[in-house]
mmCIF file of C-alpha atoms in Angstrom:
data_model
loop_
_atom_site.group_PDB
_atom_site.id
_atom_site.type_symbol
_atom_site.label_atom_id
_atom_site.label_comp_id
_atom_site.label_asym_id
_atom_site.label_seq_id
_atom_site.Cartn_x
_atom_site.Cartn_y
_atom_site.Cartn_z
ATOM 1 C CA UNK A 164 -79.407 -46.892 160.533
ATOM 2 C CA UNK A 165 -79.299 -50.635 161.116
ATOM 3 C CA UNK A 166 -81.916 -51.041 158.443
ATOM 4 C CA UNK A 167 -79.678 -49.176 156.005
ATOM 5 C CA UNK A 168 -76.706 -51.350 156.935
ATOM 6 C CA UNK A 169 -78.719 -54.537 156.497
ATOM 7 C CA UNK A 170 -79.931 -53.302 153.130
ATOM 8 C CA UNK A 171 -76.398 -52.415 152.029
ATOM 9 C CA UNK A 172 -75.047 -55.756 153.236
ATOM 10 C CA UNK A 173 -77.759 -57.502 151.287
ATOM 11 C CA UNK A 174 -76.369 -55.822 148.190
ATOM 12 C CA UNK A 175 -72.651 -55.928 148.987
ATOM 13 C CA UNK A 176 -72.400 -59.594 149.986
ATOM 14 C CA UNK A 177 -73.867 -61.031 146.739
ATOM 15 C CA UNK A 178 -71.776 -58.560 144.751
ATOM 16 C CA UNK A 179 -68.597 -59.591 146.591
ATOM 17 C CA UNK A 180 -69.385 -63.281 146.106
ATOM 18 C CA UNK A 181 -69.981 -62.728 142.401
ATOM 19 C CA UNK A 182 -66.692 -60.836 142.120
ATOM 20 C CA UNK A 183 -64.820 -63.616 143.920
ATOM 21 C CA UNK A 184 -66.398 -66.209 141.662
ATOM 22 C CA UNK A 185 -65.338 -64.170 138.644
ATOM 23 C CA UNK A 186 -61.784 -63.886 139.898
ATOM 24 C CA UNK A 187 -61.669 -67.611 140.610
ATOM 25 C CA UNK A 188 -62.843 -68.365 137.067
ATOM 26 C CA UNK A 189 -60.193 -66.054 135.624
ATOM 27 C CA UNK A 190 -57.460 -67.601 137.758
ATOM 28 C CA UNK A 191 -58.373 -71.254 137.313
ATOM 29 C CA UNK A 192 -60.636 -71.411 134.296
ATOM 30 C CA UNK A 193 -58.860 -69.030 131.944
ATOM 31 C CA UNK A 194 -55.321 -68.530 133.200
ATOM 32 C CA UNK A 195 -55.064 -72.101 134.507
ATOM 33 C CA UNK A 196 -52.808 -71.129 137.398
ATOM 34 C CA UNK A 197 -53.527 -74.444 139.123
ATOM 35 C CA UNK A 198 -51.645 -76.310 136.364
ATOM 36 C CA UNK A 199 -48.409 -74.667 137.512
ATOM 37 C CA UNK A 200 -48.637 -76.701 140.712
ATOM 38 C CA UNK A 201 -49.676 -80.022 139.131
ATOM 39 C CA UNK A 202 -47.268 -82.243 137.168
ATOM 40 C CA UNK A 203 -48.488 -84.565 134.417
ATOM 41 C CA UNK A 204 -45.918 -87.382 134.376
ATOM 42 C CA UNK A 205 -45.728 -89.852 131.471
ATOM 43 C CA UNK A 206 -43.260 -92.616 130.581
ATOM 44 C CA UNK A 207 -43.867 -93.920 127.067
ATOM 45 C CA UNK A 208 -41.550 -96.590 125.664
ATOM 46 C CA UNK A 209 -39.792 -96.216 122.330
ATOM 47 C CA UNK A 210 -42.542 -97.283 119.878
ATOM 48 C CA UNK A 211 -40.125 -99.384 117.849
ATOM 49 C CA UNK A 212 -38.854 -101.158 120.963
ATOM 50 C CA UNK A 213 -42.455 -102.135 121.714
ATOM 51 C CA UNK A 214 -42.867 -103.485 118.164
ATOM 52 C CA UNK A 215 -39.662 -105.520 118.404
ATOM 53 C CA UNK A 216 -40.735 -107.128 121.678
ATOM 54 C CA UNK A 217 -44.136 -108.006 120.201
ATOM 55 C CA UNK A 218 -42.525 -109.661 117.169
ATOM 56 C CA UNK A 219 -40.081 -111.637 119.326
ATOM 57 C CA UNK A 220 -42.924 -112.852 121.544
ATOM 58 C CA UNK A 221 -44.972 -113.946 118.550
ATOM 59 C CA UNK A 222 -42.019 -115.813 117.045
ATOM 60 C CA UNK A 223 -41.257 -117.601 120.306
ATOM 61 C CA UNK A 224 -44.839 -118.781 120.734
ATOM 62 C CA UNK A 225 -45.223 -120.202 117.193
ATOM 63 C CA UNK A 226 -46.042 -123.959 117.319
ATOM 64 C CA UNK A 227 -43.625 -126.441 115.818
ATOM 65 C CA UNK A 228 -44.775 -128.108 112.582
ATOM 66 C CA UNK A 229 -44.361 -131.758 111.774
ATOM 67 C CA UNK A 230 -43.015 -133.094 108.473
ATOM 68 C CA UNK A 231 -45.821 -134.927 106.716
ATOM 69 C CA UNK A 232 -43.304 -136.962 104.627
ATOM 70 C CA UNK A 233 -41.637 -138.569 107.696
ATOM 71 C CA UNK A 234 -42.983 -141.876 108.996
ATOM 72 C CA UNK A 235 -41.833 -143.905 111.947
ATOM 73 C CA UNK A 236 -41.888 -147.670 112.198
ATOM 74 C CA UNK A 237 -43.348 -149.369 115.304
ATOM 75 C CA UNK A 238 -39.765 -150.058 116.440
ATOM 76 C CA UNK A 239 -39.081 -146.311 116.463
ATOM 77 C CA UNK A 240 -36.850 -146.323 113.361
ATOM 78 C CA UNK A 241 -37.557 -143.681 110.783
ATOM 79 C CA UNK A 242 -38.517 -145.046 107.382
ATOM 80 C CA UNK A 243 -37.866 -142.892 104.349
ATOM 81 C CA UNK A 244 -40.763 -142.475 101.951
ATOM 82 C CA UNK A 245 -39.546 -142.590 98.350
ATOM 83 C CA UNK A 246 -40.570 -139.677 96.215
ATOM 84 C CA UNK A 247 -40.376 -139.116 92.509
ATOM 85 C CA UNK A 248 -39.863 -135.782 90.810
ATOM 86 C CA UNK A 249 -41.623 -134.854 87.608
ATOM 87 C CA UNK A 250 -38.899 -133.622 85.254
ATOM 88 C CA UNK A 251 -41.413 -131.439 83.412
ATOM 89 C CA UNK A 252 -42.420 -129.483 86.535
ATOM 90 C CA UNK A 253 -40.149 -126.582 87.488
ATOM 91 C CA UNK A 254 -39.319 -126.322 91.154
ATOM 92 C CA UNK A 255 -39.833 -122.715 92.317
ATOM 93 C CA UNK A 256 -36.888 -121.019 93.968
ATOM 94 C CA UNK A 257 -37.371 -120.246 97.657
ATOM 95 C CA UNK A 258 -38.708 -116.748 98.163
ATOM 96 C CA UNK A 259 -36.554 -114.322 100.098
ATOM 97 C CA UNK A 260 -38.391 -111.559 101.928
ATOM 98 C CA UNK A 261 -36.582 -108.198 101.849
ATOM 99 C CA UNK A 262 -35.251 -107.121 105.192
ATOM 100 C CA UNK A 263 -37.023 -104.074 106.613
ATOM 101 C CA UNK A 264 -34.908 -101.149 107.752
ATOM 102 C CA UNK A 265 -34.284 -101.164 111.457
ATOM 103 C CA UNK A 266 -35.339 -98.120 113.477
ATOM 104 C CA UNK A 267 -32.846 -95.266 113.330
ATOM 105 C CA UNK A 268 -32.540 -91.734 114.705
ATOM 106 C CA UNK A 269 -32.367 -89.155 111.909
ATOM 107 C CA UNK A 270 -32.530 -85.869 113.858
ATOM 108 C CA UNK A 271 -31.792 -84.859 117.422
ATOM 109 C CA UNK A 272 -31.663 -81.742 119.556
ATOM 110 C CA UNK A 273 -31.532 -80.518 123.142
ATOM 111 C CA UNK A 274 -34.368 -78.481 124.647
ATOM 112 C CA UNK A 275 -33.601 -74.990 125.899
ATOM 113 C CA UNK A 276 -35.699 -72.849 128.220
ATOM 114 C CA UNK A 277 -37.739 -70.032 126.716
ATOM 115 C CA UNK A 278 -40.593 -68.556 128.768
ATOM 116 C CA UNK A 279 -40.402 -71.494 131.207
ATOM 117 C CA UNK A 280 -37.624 -73.801 132.400
ATOM 118 C CA UNK A 281 -37.382 -76.708 129.945
ATOM 119 C CA UNK A 282 -34.877 -79.511 129.439
ATOM 120 C CA UNK A 283 -34.570 -82.872 127.674
ATOM 121 C CA UNK A 284 -33.752 -84.399 124.302
ATOM 122 C CA UNK A 285 -35.845 -84.363 121.124
ATOM 123 C CA UNK A 286 -35.334 -87.191 118.617
ATOM 124 C CA UNK A 287 -36.792 -88.086 115.224
ATOM 125 C CA UNK A 288 -37.086 -91.899 115.052
ATOM 126 C CA UNK A 289 -38.137 -93.876 111.963
ATOM 127 C CA UNK A 290 -38.141 -97.428 110.626
ATOM 128 C CA UNK A 291 -38.860 -96.375 107.059
ATOM 129 C CA UNK A 292 -42.621 -96.786 107.323
ATOM 130 C CA UNK A 293 -43.536 -94.826 110.456
ATOM 131 C CA UNK A 294 -41.855 -91.776 111.965
ATOM 132 C CA UNK A 295 -42.074 -90.381 115.495
ATOM 133 C CA UNK A 296 -40.904 -87.313 117.359
ATOM 134 C CA UNK A 297 -39.718 -88.614 120.730
ATOM 135 C CA UNK A 298 -38.870 -86.714 123.912
ATOM 136 C CA UNK A 299 -36.488 -88.315 126.391
ATOM 137 C CA UNK A 300 -35.735 -87.089 129.934
ATOM 138 C CA UNK A 301 -38.127 -84.235 129.155
ATOM 139 C CA UNK A 302 -39.298 -81.716 131.723
ATOM 140 C CA UNK A 303 -41.001 -78.321 131.563
ATOM 141 C CA UNK A 304 -43.501 -76.353 133.586
ATOM 142 C CA UNK A 305 -47.116 -77.380 133.279
ATOM 143 C CA UNK A 306 -49.641 -74.989 131.802
ATOM 144 C CA UNK A 307 -52.922 -74.678 129.909
ATOM 145 C CA UNK A 308 -53.260 -75.587 126.214
ATOM 146 C CA UNK A 309 -49.702 -76.784 125.620
ATOM 147 C CA UNK A 310 -49.095 -78.135 122.113
ATOM 148 C CA UNK A 311 -46.136 -79.656 120.262
ATOM 149 C CA UNK A 312 -45.126 -77.848 117.065
ATOM 150 C CA UNK A 313 -42.584 -78.756 114.419
ATOM 151 C CA UNK A 314 -41.371 -75.396 113.139
ATOM 152 C CA UNK A 315 -39.429 -74.077 110.168
ATOM 153 C CA UNK A 316 -38.272 -71.064 112.189
ATOM 154 C CA UNK A 317 -35.494 -70.905 114.781
ATOM 155 C CA UNK A 318 -36.857 -73.007 117.637
ATOM 156 C CA UNK A 319 -34.234 -71.708 120.076
ATOM 157 C CA UNK A 320 -35.743 -68.220 119.818
ATOM 158 C CA UNK A 321 -39.305 -69.406 120.318
ATOM 159 C CA UNK A 322 -40.460 -68.379 116.839
ATOM 160 C CA UNK A 323 -43.039 -70.672 115.222
ATOM 161 C CA UNK A 324 -43.873 -68.835 111.998
ATOM 162 C CA UNK A 325 -47.073 -69.437 110.057
ATOM 163 C CA UNK A 326 -46.302 -72.851 108.544
ATOM 164 C CA UNK A 327 -45.659 -74.982 111.618
ATOM 165 C CA UNK A 328 -46.883 -78.584 111.941
ATOM 166 C CA UNK A 329 -49.109 -79.191 114.973
ATOM 167 C CA UNK A 330 -48.512 -82.671 116.420
ATOM 168 C CA UNK A 331 -51.197 -82.284 119.069
ATOM 169 C CA UNK A 332 -51.435 -81.720 122.791
ATOM 170 C CA UNK A 333 -48.388 -82.194 125.012
ATOM 171 C CA UNK A 334 -48.874 -85.603 126.666
ATOM 172 C CA UNK A 335 -47.215 -84.556 129.903
ATOM 173 C CA UNK A 336 -44.863 -81.908 131.205
ATOM 174 C CA UNK A 337 -42.499 -84.570 132.584
ATOM 175 C CA UNK A 338 -41.251 -87.817 131.069
ATOM 176 C CA UNK A 339 -40.581 -89.750 127.865
ATOM 177 C CA UNK A 340 -43.238 -89.381 125.156
ATOM 178 C CA UNK A 341 -43.900 -89.997 121.460
ATOM 179 C CA UNK A 342 -45.705 -88.063 118.724
ATOM 180 C CA UNK A 343 -46.330 -89.739 115.372
ATOM 181 C CA UNK A 344 -45.492 -87.608 112.340
ATOM 182 C CA UNK A 345 -47.925 -87.935 109.414
ATOM 183 C CA UNK A 346 -46.620 -89.838 106.360
ATOM 184 C CA UNK A 347 -45.229 -87.717 103.559
ATOM 185 C CA UNK A 348 -43.881 -84.924 105.755
ATOM 186 C CA UNK A 349 -40.482 -83.705 104.504
ATOM 187 C CA UNK A 350 -38.584 -83.306 107.746
ATOM 188 C CA UNK A 351 -35.756 -81.456 106.022
ATOM 189 C CA UNK A 352 -38.170 -78.499 105.827
ATOM 190 C CA UNK A 353 -38.371 -78.243 109.615
ATOM 191 C CA UNK A 354 -35.681 -76.834 111.883
ATOM 192 C CA UNK A 355 -36.930 -77.643 115.349
ATOM 193 C CA UNK A 356 -39.683 -78.328 117.852
ATOM 194 C CA UNK A 357 -41.412 -75.826 120.165
ATOM 195 C CA UNK A 358 -43.649 -76.415 123.180
ATOM 196 C CA UNK A 359 -46.280 -73.733 122.601
ATOM 197 C CA UNK A 360 -48.966 -72.386 124.926
ATOM 198 C CA UNK A 361 -51.880 -71.777 122.564
ATOM 199 C CA UNK A 362 -53.931 -69.792 125.067
ATOM 200 C CA UNK A 363 -51.269 -67.143 125.694
ATOM 201 C CA UNK A 364 -49.211 -67.477 122.484
ATOM 202 C CA UNK A 365 -46.084 -68.210 124.512
ATOM 203 C CA UNK A 366 -43.186 -70.638 123.925
ATOM 204 C CA UNK A 367 -42.344 -72.757 126.958
ATOM 205 C CA UNK A 368 -39.244 -74.375 125.449
ATOM 206 C CA UNK A 369 -37.681 -75.346 122.139
ATOM 207 C CA UNK A 370 -35.110 -77.639 120.533
ATOM 208 C CA UNK A 371 -33.208 -77.150 117.288
ATOM 209 C CA UNK A 372 -33.227 -80.442 115.356
ATOM 210 C CA UNK A 373 -29.906 -81.367 113.753
ATOM 211 C CA UNK A 374 -29.419 -84.203 111.234
ATOM 212 C CA UNK A 375 -27.792 -87.054 113.086
ATOM 213 C CA UNK A 376 -24.901 -87.294 110.589
ATOM 214 C CA UNK A 377 -24.002 -83.659 111.207
ATOM 215 C CA UNK A 378 -24.239 -84.107 114.971
ATOM 216 C CA UNK A 379 -22.055 -87.224 114.854
ATOM 217 C CA UNK A 380 -19.371 -85.623 112.690
ATOM 218 C CA UNK A 381 -19.143 -82.546 114.913
ATOM 219 C CA UNK A 382 -18.670 -84.550 118.109
#
């Protein structure tokens, strides 16, 4: 009898361990349940604010240039150097560089909860040459394979349609973050943004994007 029990245990224990390993893989490897208990916090600055600070720093550190036409006498008095102008040589007009458009917000929307609690603000920010989707005060549940989609469908219902624009993986489930939009994208074709779980085809949250002029006039 004991021999039979030992033989059965020798079969049951490895089988049970294999089953537990399989369940653990399903729970953590496939379903990613551990991500629900781990927050990925990010805090990215407005990309145009970073650019402005860099330009101001570069301008402040530029060395002063000396005027090669100024001379100083040993007594410290400036002596003017006479110059003659050739009447046949045209003096070019000073060039004026066109002012670049400052960064503006063209679309905005508030996140609503879909399959998971989600909140925050979605903004489209551009300076005329580069365009970003920016999340501010953003928070949702963490999960596996979360992506950021610009959608033509109604984002508040969680629909993404077939012609969405994938902006890549969600940087973090909490905090401010930026996603660059490829050049040439006509944003008037898109109605909102959806946080989409690719693995389970589930919307975590969405925001309907409204042109900023419309939002301002309605407030």
